[in-house]
PDB file of C-alpha atoms and ligand atoms in Angstrom:
ATOM      1  CA  UNK A 292     154.002 -63.636 221.458  1.00  0.00           C
ATOM      2  CA  UNK A 293     153.305 -63.875 218.047  1.00  0.00           C
ATOM      3  CA  UNK A 294     150.130 -65.583 217.130  1.00  0.00           C
ATOM      4  CA  UNK A 295     150.890 -67.418 213.827  1.00  0.00           C
ATOM      5  CA  UNK A 296     147.742 -68.528 211.936  1.00  0.00           C
ATOM      6  CA  UNK A 297     149.307 -70.824 208.908  1.00  0.00           C
ATOM      7  CA  UNK A 298     151.629 -72.683 208.121  1.00  0.00           C
ATOM      8  CA  UNK A 299     153.485 -70.808 205.011  1.00  0.00           C
ATOM      9  CA  UNK A 300     153.639 -67.906 207.824  1.00  0.00           C
ATOM     10  CA  UNK A 301     155.000 -70.085 210.067  1.00  0.00           C
ATOM     11  CA  UNK A 302     157.359 -72.266 208.087  1.00  0.00           C
ATOM     12  CA  UNK A 303     158.963 -68.750 207.074  1.00  0.00           C
ATOM     13  CA  UNK A 304     159.522 -67.081 210.940  1.00  0.00           C
ATOM     14  CA  UNK A 305     161.357 -70.909 211.815  1.00  0.00           C
ATOM     15  CA  UNK A 306     163.113 -69.602 209.132  1.00  0.00           C
ATOM     16  CA  UNK A 307     164.523 -66.965 210.316  1.00  0.00           C
ATOM     17  CA  UNK A 308     165.027 -67.977 213.890  1.00  0.00           C
ATOM     18  CA  UNK A 309     166.899 -71.133 213.084  1.00  0.00           C
ATOM     19  CA  UNK A 310     169.475 -69.177 211.112  1.00  0.00           C
ATOM     20  CA  UNK A 311     169.411 -66.741 213.998  1.00  0.00           C
ATOM     21  CA  UNK A 312     170.638 -69.898 215.944  1.00  0.00           C
ATOM     22  CA  UNK A 313     168.143 -70.005 218.738  1.00  0.00           C
ATOM     23  CA  UNK A 314     166.707 -73.254 219.952  1.00  0.00           C
ATOM     24  CA  UNK A 315     163.241 -74.301 220.214  1.00  0.00           C
ATOM     25  CA  UNK A 316     160.950 -75.859 222.355  1.00  0.00           C
ATOM     26  CA  UNK A 317     157.654 -76.992 221.317  1.00  0.00           C
ATOM     27  CA  UNK A 318     154.347 -77.740 223.138  1.00  0.00           C
ATOM     28  CA  UNK A 319     152.010 -79.262 221.132  1.00  0.00           C
ATOM     29  CA  UNK A 320     148.496 -78.696 222.265  1.00  0.00           C
ATOM     30  CA  UNK A 321     144.197 -78.975 221.305  1.00  0.00           C
ATOM     31  CA  UNK A 322     143.799 -76.147 223.080  1.00  0.00           C
ATOM     32  CA  UNK A 323     141.296 -75.095 226.264  1.00  0.00           C
ATOM     33  CA  UNK A 324     144.193 -74.397 228.215  1.00  0.00           C
ATOM     34  CA  UNK A 325     144.636 -75.424 231.725  1.00  0.00           C
ATOM     35  CA  UNK A 326     147.836 -75.819 234.839  1.00  0.00           C
ATOM     36  CA  UNK A 327     148.895 -79.250 232.155  1.00  0.00           C
ATOM     37  CA  UNK A 328     149.555 -77.663 229.190  1.00  0.00           C
ATOM     38  CA  UNK A 329     151.189 -74.409 230.966  1.00  0.00           C
ATOM     39  CA  UNK A 330     153.566 -77.628 233.041  1.00  0.00           C
ATOM     40  CA  UNK A 331     155.062 -78.456 229.836  1.00  0.00           C
ATOM     41  CA  UNK A 332     155.593 -74.732 228.461  1.00  0.00           C
ATOM     42  CA  UNK A 333     157.256 -73.396 231.848  1.00  0.00           C
ATOM     43  CA  UNK A 334     159.914 -76.549 231.518  1.00  0.00           C
ATOM     44  CA  UNK A 335     160.025 -75.850 228.163  1.00  0.00           C
ATOM     45  CA  UNK A 336     161.377 -71.651 228.834  1.00  0.00           C
ATOM     46  CA  UNK A 337     164.146 -73.727 231.187  1.00  0.00           C
ATOM     47  CA  UNK A 338     165.929 -75.276 228.419  1.00  0.00           C
ATOM     48  CA  UNK A 339     164.991 -73.511 224.768  1.00  0.00           C
ATOM     49  CA  UNK A 340     165.837 -69.817 223.514  1.00  0.00           C
ATOM     50  CA  UNK A 341     162.214 -70.041 221.673  1.00  0.00           C
ATOM     51  CA  UNK A 342     158.753 -71.942 223.223  1.00  0.00           C
ATOM     52  CA  UNK A 343     156.553 -72.193 220.443  1.00  0.00           C
ATOM     53  CA  UNK A 344     153.086 -73.706 221.326  1.00  0.00           C
ATOM     54  CA  UNK A 345     150.427 -75.021 218.333  1.00  0.00           C
ATOM     55  CA  UNK A 346     146.565 -75.304 219.313  1.00  0.00           C
ATOM     56  CA  UNK A 347     144.799 -77.397 216.763  1.00  0.00           C
ATOM     57  CA  UNK A 348     141.917 -79.468 217.525  1.00  0.00           C
ATOM     58  CA  UNK A 349     142.850 -82.602 215.013  1.00  0.00           C
ATOM     59  CA  UNK A 350     140.184 -83.498 213.580  1.00  0.00           C
ATOM     60  CA  UNK A 351     141.189 -86.925 212.432  1.00  0.00           C
ATOM     61  CA  UNK A 352     142.710 -88.495 215.694  1.00  0.00           C
ATOM     62  CA  UNK A 353     138.844 -88.321 217.173  1.00  0.00           C
ATOM     63  CA  UNK A 354     136.976 -91.322 216.747  1.00  0.00           C
ATOM     64  CA  UNK A 355     133.892 -90.127 217.496  1.00  0.00           C
ATOM     65  CA  UNK A 356     132.211 -87.098 215.745  1.00  0.00           C
ATOM     66  CA  UNK A 357     130.194 -85.905 219.293  1.00  0.00           C
ATOM     67  CA  UNK A 358     133.350 -85.746 220.539  1.00  0.00           C
ATOM     68  CA  UNK A 359     134.644 -83.691 218.239  1.00  0.00           C
ATOM     69  CA  UNK A 360     131.921 -81.406 217.948  1.00  0.00           C
ATOM     70  CA  UNK A 361     131.410 -81.333 222.244  1.00  0.00           C
ATOM     71  CA  UNK A 362     135.473 -81.050 222.449  1.00  0.00           C
ATOM     72  CA  UNK A 363     135.892 -77.470 224.636  1.00  0.00           C
ATOM     73  CA  UNK A 364     137.629 -74.036 222.263  1.00  0.00           C
ATOM     74  CA  UNK A 365     137.969 -70.879 223.596  1.00  0.00           C
ATOM     75  CA  UNK A 366     141.404 -69.191 221.764  1.00  0.00           C
ATOM     76  CA  UNK A 367     140.653 -65.400 223.108  1.00  0.00           C
ATOM     77  CA  UNK A 368     141.670 -67.031 227.085  1.00  0.00           C
ATOM     78  CA  UNK A 369     144.156 -70.047 225.798  1.00  0.00           C
ATOM     79  CA  UNK A 370     145.763 -67.180 223.996  1.00  0.00           C
ATOM     80  CA  UNK A 371     146.308 -65.193 227.776  1.00  0.00           C
ATOM     81  CA  UNK A 372     147.388 -68.171 229.212  1.00  0.00           C
ATOM     82  CA  UNK A 373     149.756 -68.409 227.093  1.00  0.00           C
ATOM     83  CA  UNK A 374     151.037 -65.189 227.189  1.00  0.00           C
ATOM     84  CA  UNK A 375     151.648 -64.808 230.265  1.00  0.00           C
ATOM     85  CA  UNK A 376     153.195 -68.727 230.891  1.00  0.00           C
ATOM     86  CA  UNK A 377     156.038 -67.063 228.715  1.00  0.00           C
ATOM     87  CA  UNK A 378     155.317 -68.749 225.196  1.00  0.00           C
ATOM     88  CA  UNK A 379     156.959 -66.470 222.137  1.00  0.00           C
ATOM     89  CA  UNK A 380     154.901 -68.123 219.414  1.00  0.00           C
ATOM     90  CA  UNK A 381     151.214 -69.380 219.224  1.00  0.00           C
ATOM     91  CA  UNK A 382     150.754 -71.923 215.786  1.00  0.00           C
ATOM     92  CA  UNK A 383     147.104 -72.054 215.390  1.00  0.00           C
ATOM     93  CA  UNK A 384     146.868 -73.259 211.850  1.00  0.00           C
ATOM     94  CA  UNK A 385     143.396 -74.432 210.310  1.00  0.00           C
ATOM     95  CA  UNK A 386     141.829 -77.732 209.297  1.00  0.00           C
ATOM     96  CA  UNK A 387     142.370 -76.730 205.874  1.00  0.00           C
ATOM     97  CA  UNK A 388     145.710 -75.656 205.576  1.00  0.00           C
ATOM     98  CA  UNK A 389     146.650 -79.109 207.892  1.00  0.00           C
ATOM     99  CA  UNK A 390     144.563 -81.066 205.323  1.00  0.00           C
ATOM    100  CA  UNK A 391     143.608 -79.743 202.342  1.00  0.00           C
ATOM    101  CA  UNK A 392     141.850 -81.338 199.879  1.00  0.00           C
ATOM    102  CA  UNK A 393     143.811 -84.557 198.969  1.00  0.00           C
ATOM    103  CA  UNK A 394     145.314 -84.901 201.328  1.00  0.00           C
ATOM    104  CA  UNK A 395     147.005 -88.470 201.087  1.00  0.00           C
ATOM    105  CA  UNK A 396     149.644 -89.414 203.646  1.00  0.00           C
ATOM    106  CA  UNK A 397     149.690 -90.945 207.359  1.00  0.00           C
ATOM    107  CA  UNK A 398     151.580 -92.151 209.919  1.00  0.00           C
ATOM    108  CA  UNK A 399     151.468 -95.216 211.673  1.00  0.00           C
ATOM    109  CA  UNK A 400     152.906 -96.969 214.845  1.00  0.00           C
ATOM    110  CA  UNK A 401     152.562-100.820 214.668  1.00  0.00           C
ATOM    111  CA  UNK A 402     152.370-102.740 218.088  1.00  0.00           C
ATOM    112  CA  UNK A 403     152.165 -99.819 220.684  1.00  0.00           C
ATOM    113  CA  UNK A 404     148.839 -98.575 219.465  1.00  0.00           C
ATOM    114  CA  UNK A 405     146.755-102.667 219.849  1.00  0.00           C
ATOM    115  CA  UNK A 406     146.495-101.832 223.702  1.00  0.00           C
ATOM    116  CA  UNK A 407     144.795 -99.343 225.826  1.00  0.00           C
ATOM    117  CA  UNK A 408     143.149 -96.578 224.151  1.00  0.00           C
ATOM    118  CA  UNK A 409     144.813 -97.915 220.516  1.00  0.00           C
ATOM    119  CA  UNK A 410     141.894-100.786 220.939  1.00  0.00           C
ATOM    120  CA  UNK A 411     139.134 -98.600 222.288  1.00  0.00           C
ATOM    121  CA  UNK A 412     139.673 -95.720 220.212  1.00  0.00           C
ATOM    122  CA  UNK A 413     140.004 -96.997 216.231  1.00  0.00           C
ATOM    123  CA  UNK A 414     142.224 -95.166 214.276  1.00  0.00           C
ATOM    124  CA  UNK A 415     142.738 -92.409 217.434  1.00  0.00           C
ATOM    125  CA  UNK A 416     147.065 -93.151 217.430  1.00  0.00           C
ATOM    126  CA  UNK A 417     147.643 -92.934 213.410  1.00  0.00           C
ATOM    127  CA  UNK A 418     145.550 -89.440 213.758  1.00  0.00           C
ATOM    128  CA  UNK A 419     147.939 -88.497 217.005  1.00  0.00           C
ATOM    129  CA  UNK A 420     150.663 -89.094 215.177  1.00  0.00           C
ATOM    130  CA  UNK A 421     149.720 -87.683 211.706  1.00  0.00           C
ATOM    131  CA  UNK A 422     149.111 -84.628 212.927  1.00  0.00           C
ATOM    132  CA  UNK A 423     152.582 -85.008 215.481  1.00  0.00           C
ATOM    133  CA  UNK A 424     154.667 -85.805 212.225  1.00  0.00           C
ATOM    134  CA  UNK A 425     153.296 -82.450 210.453  1.00  0.00           C
ATOM    135  CA  UNK A 426     153.607 -80.156 213.343  1.00  0.00           C
ATOM    136  CA  UNK A 427     157.287 -81.197 213.771  1.00  0.00           C
ATOM    137  CA  UNK A 428     157.630 -81.132 210.564  1.00  0.00           C
ATOM    138  CA  UNK A 429     156.686 -77.484 210.039  1.00  0.00           C
ATOM    139  CA  UNK A 430     158.138 -76.115 213.724  1.00  0.00           C
ATOM    140  CA  UNK A 431     161.561 -78.086 213.649  1.00  0.00           C
ATOM    141  CA  UNK A 432     161.633 -78.212 217.394  1.00  0.00           C
ATOM    142  CA  UNK A 433     165.087 -79.582 218.936  1.00  0.00           C
ATOM    143  CA  UNK A 434     162.825 -80.333 221.911  1.00  0.00           C
ATOM    144  CA  UNK A 435     159.145 -81.463 222.477  1.00  0.00           C
ATOM    145  CA  UNK A 436     156.896 -81.548 225.403  1.00  0.00           C
ATOM    146  CA  UNK A 437     154.152 -84.333 226.183  1.00  0.00           C
ATOM    147  CA  UNK A 438     152.468 -84.360 229.732  1.00  0.00           C
ATOM    148  CA  UNK A 439     152.699 -88.176 231.414  1.00  0.00           C
ATOM    149  CA  UNK A 440     149.052 -87.748 231.580  1.00  0.00           C
ATOM    150  CA  UNK A 441     148.898 -89.677 227.705  1.00  0.00           C
ATOM    151  CA  UNK A 442     151.144 -91.901 228.548  1.00  0.00           C
ATOM    152  CA  UNK A 443     150.459 -94.372 225.583  1.00  0.00           C
ATOM    153  CA  UNK A 444     150.234 -90.780 223.528  1.00  0.00           C
ATOM    154  CA  UNK A 445     153.838 -90.263 224.973  1.00  0.00           C
ATOM    155  CA  UNK A 446     155.257 -93.724 224.500  1.00  0.00           C
ATOM    156  CA  UNK A 447     154.381 -93.627 220.415  1.00  0.00           C
ATOM    157  CA  UNK A 448     155.515 -90.588 219.877  1.00  0.00           C
ATOM    158  CA  UNK A 449     159.150 -91.073 221.219  1.00  0.00           C
ATOM    159  CA  UNK A 450     158.928 -94.467 218.977  1.00  0.00           C
ATOM    160  CA  UNK A 451     157.860 -92.718 215.740  1.00  0.00           C
ATOM    161  CA  UNK A 452     160.174 -89.885 216.284  1.00  0.00           C
ATOM    162  CA  UNK A 453     163.127 -92.766 217.163  1.00  0.00           C
ATOM    163  CA  UNK A 454     162.142 -94.527 214.400  1.00  0.00           C
ATOM    164  CA  UNK A 455     161.824 -92.086 212.031  1.00  0.00           C
ATOM    165  CA  UNK A 456     164.771 -90.041 212.397  1.00  0.00           C
ATOM    166  CA  UNK A 457     163.545 -87.296 214.028  1.00  0.00           C
ATOM    167  CA  UNK A 458     166.162 -86.179 216.009  1.00  0.00           C
ATOM    168  CA  UNK A 459     163.858 -84.102 218.167  1.00  0.00           C
ATOM    169  CA  UNK A 460     163.975 -85.239 221.551  1.00  0.00           C
ATOM    170  CA  UNK A 461     160.770 -85.864 223.972  1.00  0.00           C
ATOM    171  CA  UNK A 462     160.371 -84.818 227.399  1.00  0.00           C
ATOM    172  CA  UNK A 463     157.604 -86.673 228.881  1.00  0.00           C
ATOM    173  CA  UNK A 464     156.844 -84.575 232.374  1.00  0.00           C
ATOM    174  CA  UNK A 465     154.331 -85.735 235.215  1.00  0.00           C
ATOM    175  CA  UNK A 466     150.927 -85.423 235.380  1.00  0.00           C
ATOM    176  CA  UNK A 467     149.326 -81.937 236.960  1.00  0.00           C
ATOM    177  CA  UNK A 468     146.457 -82.447 239.376  1.00  0.00           C
ATOM    178  CA  UNK A 469     143.498 -80.993 240.448  1.00  0.00           C
ATOM    179  CA  UNK A 470     143.928 -80.813 244.654  1.00  0.00           C
ATOM    180  CA  UNK A 471     140.914 -84.054 245.071  1.00  0.00           C
ATOM    181  CA  UNK A 472     143.163 -86.057 242.697  1.00  0.00           C
ATOM    182  CA  UNK A 473     141.549 -85.043 238.895  1.00  0.00           C
ATOM    183  CA  UNK A 474     143.791 -85.054 236.641  1.00  0.00           C
ATOM    184  CA  UNK A 475     143.331 -81.853 234.733  1.00  0.00           C
ATOM    185  CA  UNK A 476     141.778 -82.069 231.527  1.00  0.00           C
ATOM    186  CA  UNK A 477     140.348 -79.607 229.039  1.00  0.00           C
ATOM    187  CA  UNK A 478     137.441 -82.447 229.051  1.00  0.00           C
ATOM    188  CA  UNK A 479     136.388 -82.069 232.607  1.00  0.00           C
ATOM    189  CA  UNK A 480     134.878 -79.109 231.745  1.00  0.00           C
ATOM    190  CA  UNK A 481     132.043 -81.256 230.433  1.00  0.00           C
ATOM    191  CA  UNK A 482     131.318 -82.746 232.643  1.00  0.00           C
ATOM    192  CA  UNK A 483     128.237 -82.329 235.150  1.00  0.00           C
ATOM    193  CA  UNK A 484     127.892 -81.381 238.834  1.00  0.00           C
ATOM    194  CA  UNK A 485     127.956 -84.970 239.924  1.00  0.00           C
ATOM    195  CA  UNK A 486     130.090 -86.809 237.525  1.00  0.00           C
ATOM    196  CA  UNK A 487     132.950 -84.095 238.564  1.00  0.00           C
ATOM    197  CA  UNK A 488     132.305 -85.728 242.043  1.00  0.00           C
ATOM    198  CA  UNK A 489     132.410 -88.893 240.959  1.00  0.00           C
ATOM    199  CA  UNK A 490     135.186 -88.689 238.722  1.00  0.00           C
ATOM    200  CA  UNK A 491     137.975 -88.361 241.719  1.00  0.00           C
ATOM    201  CA  UNK A 492     137.476 -91.725 242.487  1.00  0.00           C
ATOM    202  CA  UNK A 493     139.954 -92.359 239.101  1.00  0.00           C
ATOM    203  CA  UNK A 494     143.350 -91.323 241.325  1.00  0.00           C
ATOM    204  CA  UNK A 495     141.063 -92.677 244.278  1.00  0.00           C
ATOM    205  CA  UNK A 496     141.596 -96.213 242.260  1.00  0.00           C
ATOM    206  CA  UNK A 497     144.911 -95.941 240.690  1.00  0.00           C
ATOM    207  CA  UNK A 498     146.110 -95.069 244.474  1.00  0.00           C
ATOM    208  CA  UNK A 499     144.951 -98.322 245.788  1.00  0.00           C
ATOM    209  CA  UNK A 500     146.620 -99.962 243.049  1.00  0.00           C
ATOM    210  CA  UNK A 501     150.124 -98.254 243.725  1.00  0.00           C
ATOM    211  CA  UNK A 502     149.060 -99.206 246.982  1.00  0.00           C
ATOM    212  CA  UNK A 503     148.469-103.024 247.358  1.00  0.00           C
ATOM    213  CA  UNK A 504     151.567-103.334 244.826  1.00  0.00           C
ATOM    214  CA  UNK A 505     153.232-102.284 247.459  1.00  0.00           C
ATOM    215  CA  UNK A 506     151.753-104.073 250.346  1.00  0.00           C
ATOM    216  CA  UNK A 507     152.522-107.196 247.685  1.00  0.00           C
ATOM    217  CA  UNK A 508     149.962-108.195 245.840  1.00  0.00           C
ATOM    218  CA  UNK A 509     152.192-109.616 242.527  1.00  0.00           C
ATOM    219  CA  UNK A 510     148.749-110.584 240.405  1.00  0.00           C
ATOM    220  CA  UNK A 511     146.839-108.119 237.673  1.00  0.00           C
ATOM    221  CA  UNK A 512     143.855-109.446 237.814  1.00  0.00           C
ATOM    222  CA  UNK A 513     143.553-109.039 241.233  1.00  0.00           C
ATOM    223  CA  UNK A 514     144.373-105.587 241.231  1.00  0.00           C
ATOM    224  CA  UNK A 515     142.051-104.577 238.187  1.00  0.00           C
ATOM    225  CA  UNK A 516     138.899-106.152 240.126  1.00  0.00           C
ATOM    226  CA  UNK A 517     139.453-103.902 243.462  1.00  0.00           C
ATOM    227  CA  UNK A 518     139.407-100.822 240.961  1.00  0.00           C
ATOM    228  CA  UNK A 519     136.645-102.002 238.918  1.00  0.00           C
ATOM    229  CA  UNK A 520     134.683-102.460 242.143  1.00  0.00           C
ATOM    230  CA  UNK A 521     135.664 -98.761 243.397  1.00  0.00           C
ATOM    231  CA  UNK A 522     134.900 -96.970 239.965  1.00  0.00           C
ATOM    232  CA  UNK A 523     131.322 -99.150 239.936  1.00  0.00           C
ATOM    233  CA  UNK A 524     130.642 -97.605 243.101  1.00  0.00           C
ATOM    234  CA  UNK A 525     130.007 -94.529 241.354  1.00  0.00           C
ATOM    235  CA  UNK A 526     126.590 -93.813 239.925  1.00  0.00           C
ATOM    236  CA  UNK A 527     127.777 -92.089 236.752  1.00  0.00           C
ATOM    237  CA  UNK A 528     130.642 -93.659 236.014  1.00  0.00           C
ATOM    238  CA  UNK A 529     131.178 -97.125 233.239  1.00  0.00           C
ATOM    239  CA  UNK A 530     134.230 -98.238 232.672  1.00  0.00           C
ATOM    240  CA  UNK A 531     136.016 -98.451 229.013  1.00  0.00           C
ATOM    241  CA  UNK A 532     138.496-100.312 230.139  1.00  0.00           C
ATOM    242  CA  UNK A 533     141.529-100.760 233.065  1.00  0.00           C
ATOM    243  CA  UNK A 534     144.883-102.353 232.272  1.00  0.00           C
ATOM    244  CA  UNK A 535     148.597-103.192 233.739  1.00  0.00           C
ATOM    245  CA  UNK A 536     150.663-103.262 231.049  1.00  0.00           C
ATOM    246  CA  UNK A 537     154.323-103.096 230.497  1.00  0.00           C
ATOM    247  CA  UNK A 538     155.638 -99.471 230.584  1.00  0.00           C
ATOM    248  CA  UNK A 539     157.530-100.246 227.602  1.00  0.00           C
ATOM    249  CA  UNK A 540     156.234-102.026 225.375  1.00  0.00           C
ATOM    250  CA  UNK A 541     152.706-101.481 226.553  1.00  0.00           C
ATOM    251  CA  UNK A 542     151.552-105.349 226.757  1.00  0.00           C
ATOM    252  CA  UNK A 543     149.206-105.920 229.369  1.00  0.00           C
ATOM    253  CA  UNK A 544     150.734-107.957 232.095  1.00  0.00           C
ATOM    254  CA  UNK A 545     149.707-111.074 234.601  1.00  0.00           C
ATOM    255  CA  UNK A 546     152.060-110.555 237.453  1.00  0.00           C
ATOM    256  CA  UNK A 547     153.191-107.308 238.416  1.00  0.00           C
ATOM    257  CA  UNK A 548     157.154-107.611 237.986  1.00  0.00           C
ATOM    258  CA  UNK A 549     159.171-104.671 238.835  1.00  0.00           C
ATOM    259  CA  UNK A 550     157.231-101.310 236.476  1.00  0.00           C
ATOM    260  CA  UNK A 551     154.659-101.308 235.402  1.00  0.00           C
ATOM    261  CA  UNK A 552     151.671 -98.475 233.614  1.00  0.00           C
ATOM    262  CA  UNK A 553     148.088 -98.916 235.609  1.00  0.00           C
ATOM    263  CA  UNK A 554     145.957 -96.696 233.003  1.00  0.00           C
ATOM    264  CA  UNK A 555     141.972 -96.539 232.427  1.00  0.00           C
ATOM    265  CA  UNK A 556     139.941 -95.029 230.286  1.00  0.00           C
ATOM    266  CA  UNK A 557     136.180 -94.600 232.068  1.00  0.00           C
ATOM    267  CA  UNK A 558     133.805 -92.609 230.832  1.00  0.00           C
ATOM    268  CA  UNK A 559     131.434 -90.379 233.098  1.00  0.00           C
ATOM    269  CA  UNK A 560     128.573 -89.473 231.356  1.00  0.00           C
ATOM    270  CA  UNK A 561     129.577 -89.310 227.461  1.00  0.00           C
ATOM    271  CA  UNK A 562     132.925 -87.490 228.505  1.00  0.00           C
ATOM    272  CA  UNK A 563     135.915 -89.615 228.500  1.00  0.00           C
ATOM    273  CA  UNK A 564     138.511 -89.565 230.857  1.00  0.00           C
ATOM    274  CA  UNK A 565     141.636 -91.202 230.721  1.00  0.00           C
ATOM    275  CA  UNK A 566     144.320 -91.674 233.701  1.00  0.00           C
ATOM    276  CA  UNK A 567     147.252 -93.711 234.566  1.00  0.00           C
ATOM    277  CA  UNK A 568     149.761 -94.621 237.386  1.00  0.00           C
ATOM    278  CA  UNK A 569     153.600 -96.365 237.437  1.00  0.00           C
ATOM    279  CA  UNK A 570     153.999 -98.734 239.701  1.00  0.00           C
ATOM    280  CA  UNK A 571     156.901-100.235 241.294  1.00  0.00           C
ATOM    281  CA  UNK A 572     156.949-103.810 242.591  1.00  0.00           C
TER     282      UNK A 572
HETATM  283  P1  AMP B 642     146.545 -81.610 225.203  1.00  0.00           P
HETATM  284  O1  AMP B 642     145.643 -80.606 224.403  1.00  0.00           O
HETATM  285  O2  AMP B 642     144.694 -82.627 225.490  1.00  0.00           O
HETATM  286  O3  AMP B 642     145.952 -82.464 223.469  1.00  0.00           O
HETATM  287  O4  AMP B 642     147.433 -81.840 225.535  1.00  0.00           O
HETATM  288  C1  AMP B 642     148.477 -81.602 224.922  1.00  0.00           C
HETATM  289  C2  AMP B 642     149.789 -81.861 226.034  1.00  0.00           C
HETATM  290  O5  AMP B 642     149.746 -81.459 227.521  1.00  0.00           O
HETATM  291  C3  AMP B 642     150.112 -83.431 225.981  1.00  0.00           C
HETATM  292  O6  AMP B 642     150.873 -83.667 226.099  1.00  0.00           O
HETATM  293  C4  AMP B 642     149.316 -84.128 227.055  1.00  0.00           C
HETATM  294  O7  AMP B 642     150.086 -84.933 227.491  1.00  0.00           O
HETATM  295  C5  AMP B 642     149.264 -82.453 228.539  1.00  0.00           C
HETATM  296  N1  AMP B 642     149.006 -82.257 228.833  1.00  0.00           N
HETATM  297  C6  AMP B 642     147.005 -82.607 228.930  1.00  0.00           C
HETATM  298  N2  AMP B 642     146.812 -82.750 230.228  1.00  0.00           N
HETATM  299  C7  AMP B 642     148.043 -82.793 231.330  1.00  0.00           C
HETATM  300  C8  AMP B 642     148.364 -83.075 232.684  1.00  0.00           C
HETATM  301  N3  AMP B 642     146.980 -83.287 233.741  1.00  0.00           N
HETATM  302  N4  AMP B 642     149.483 -83.504 233.445  1.00  0.00           N
HETATM  303  C9  AMP B 642     150.851 -82.467 232.433  1.00  0.00           C
HETATM  304  N5  AMP B 642     149.778 -82.602 230.979  1.00  0.00           N
HETATM  305  C10 AMP B 642     149.044 -82.582 230.579  1.00  0.00           C
END
């Protein structure tokens, strides 16, 4: 496994691989790896000759300074996990290399970023699409892998790749969960013991929404109210949003017709967690 910490060295390596006719699978991450990230790597390994993973905590996608400072980092640990999972290249650039003095170009996907996390974290998606566009430009992957865990991010990136003719296939893979249903996240390490226990309610609330729809409930407000009641029952939880939206354009739905994305963001203490489920009427 190669560890490349500069953009120029990465570009040289990618040029060589392309010349050799190798297909490149790409897994962008912010590190502090867990089984969610590694599941993307394992799938990428089945599809492409070379798997590159980026580890970069992207400062411009954080809307709260404290969140950026508290974001967990452990490169040595990540290195071991990545090697074991079969990553061929870790791309680990510095902030200075990615955003040198004078940096002024941003990518913004309109419309889709007005909802869900886009409205509660201003500027977040502009930061995400900008860094992913840059990483795509450096790594030049054939296929890039993202998790359904960040459902809106996945849709926004697909839109960007299509709109900007990036000629990269975007694959979205299922959410990997802990035994109690909590979606794996690098941020989970920041939860205190009571917060970690309470956080299991997120998946329970999402499953409740799914069950209600299965039973014939179509009124989004009623479903959301029941989810709210469950989450508010946990002392450490503070709801940021619970929304039921169209799976394609992310517009809020008042009536659940055919397919809907039930998405939520909830603070446990200072840690903000997101999760979602797709329900079918
Ligand atoms: P992050 O390091 O949190 O930015 O995540 C990097 C990639 O891993 C993103 O595409 C995420 O959607 C994906 N990911 C994070 N957590 C999970 C999970 N629990 N299951 C599946 N994919 C995940």
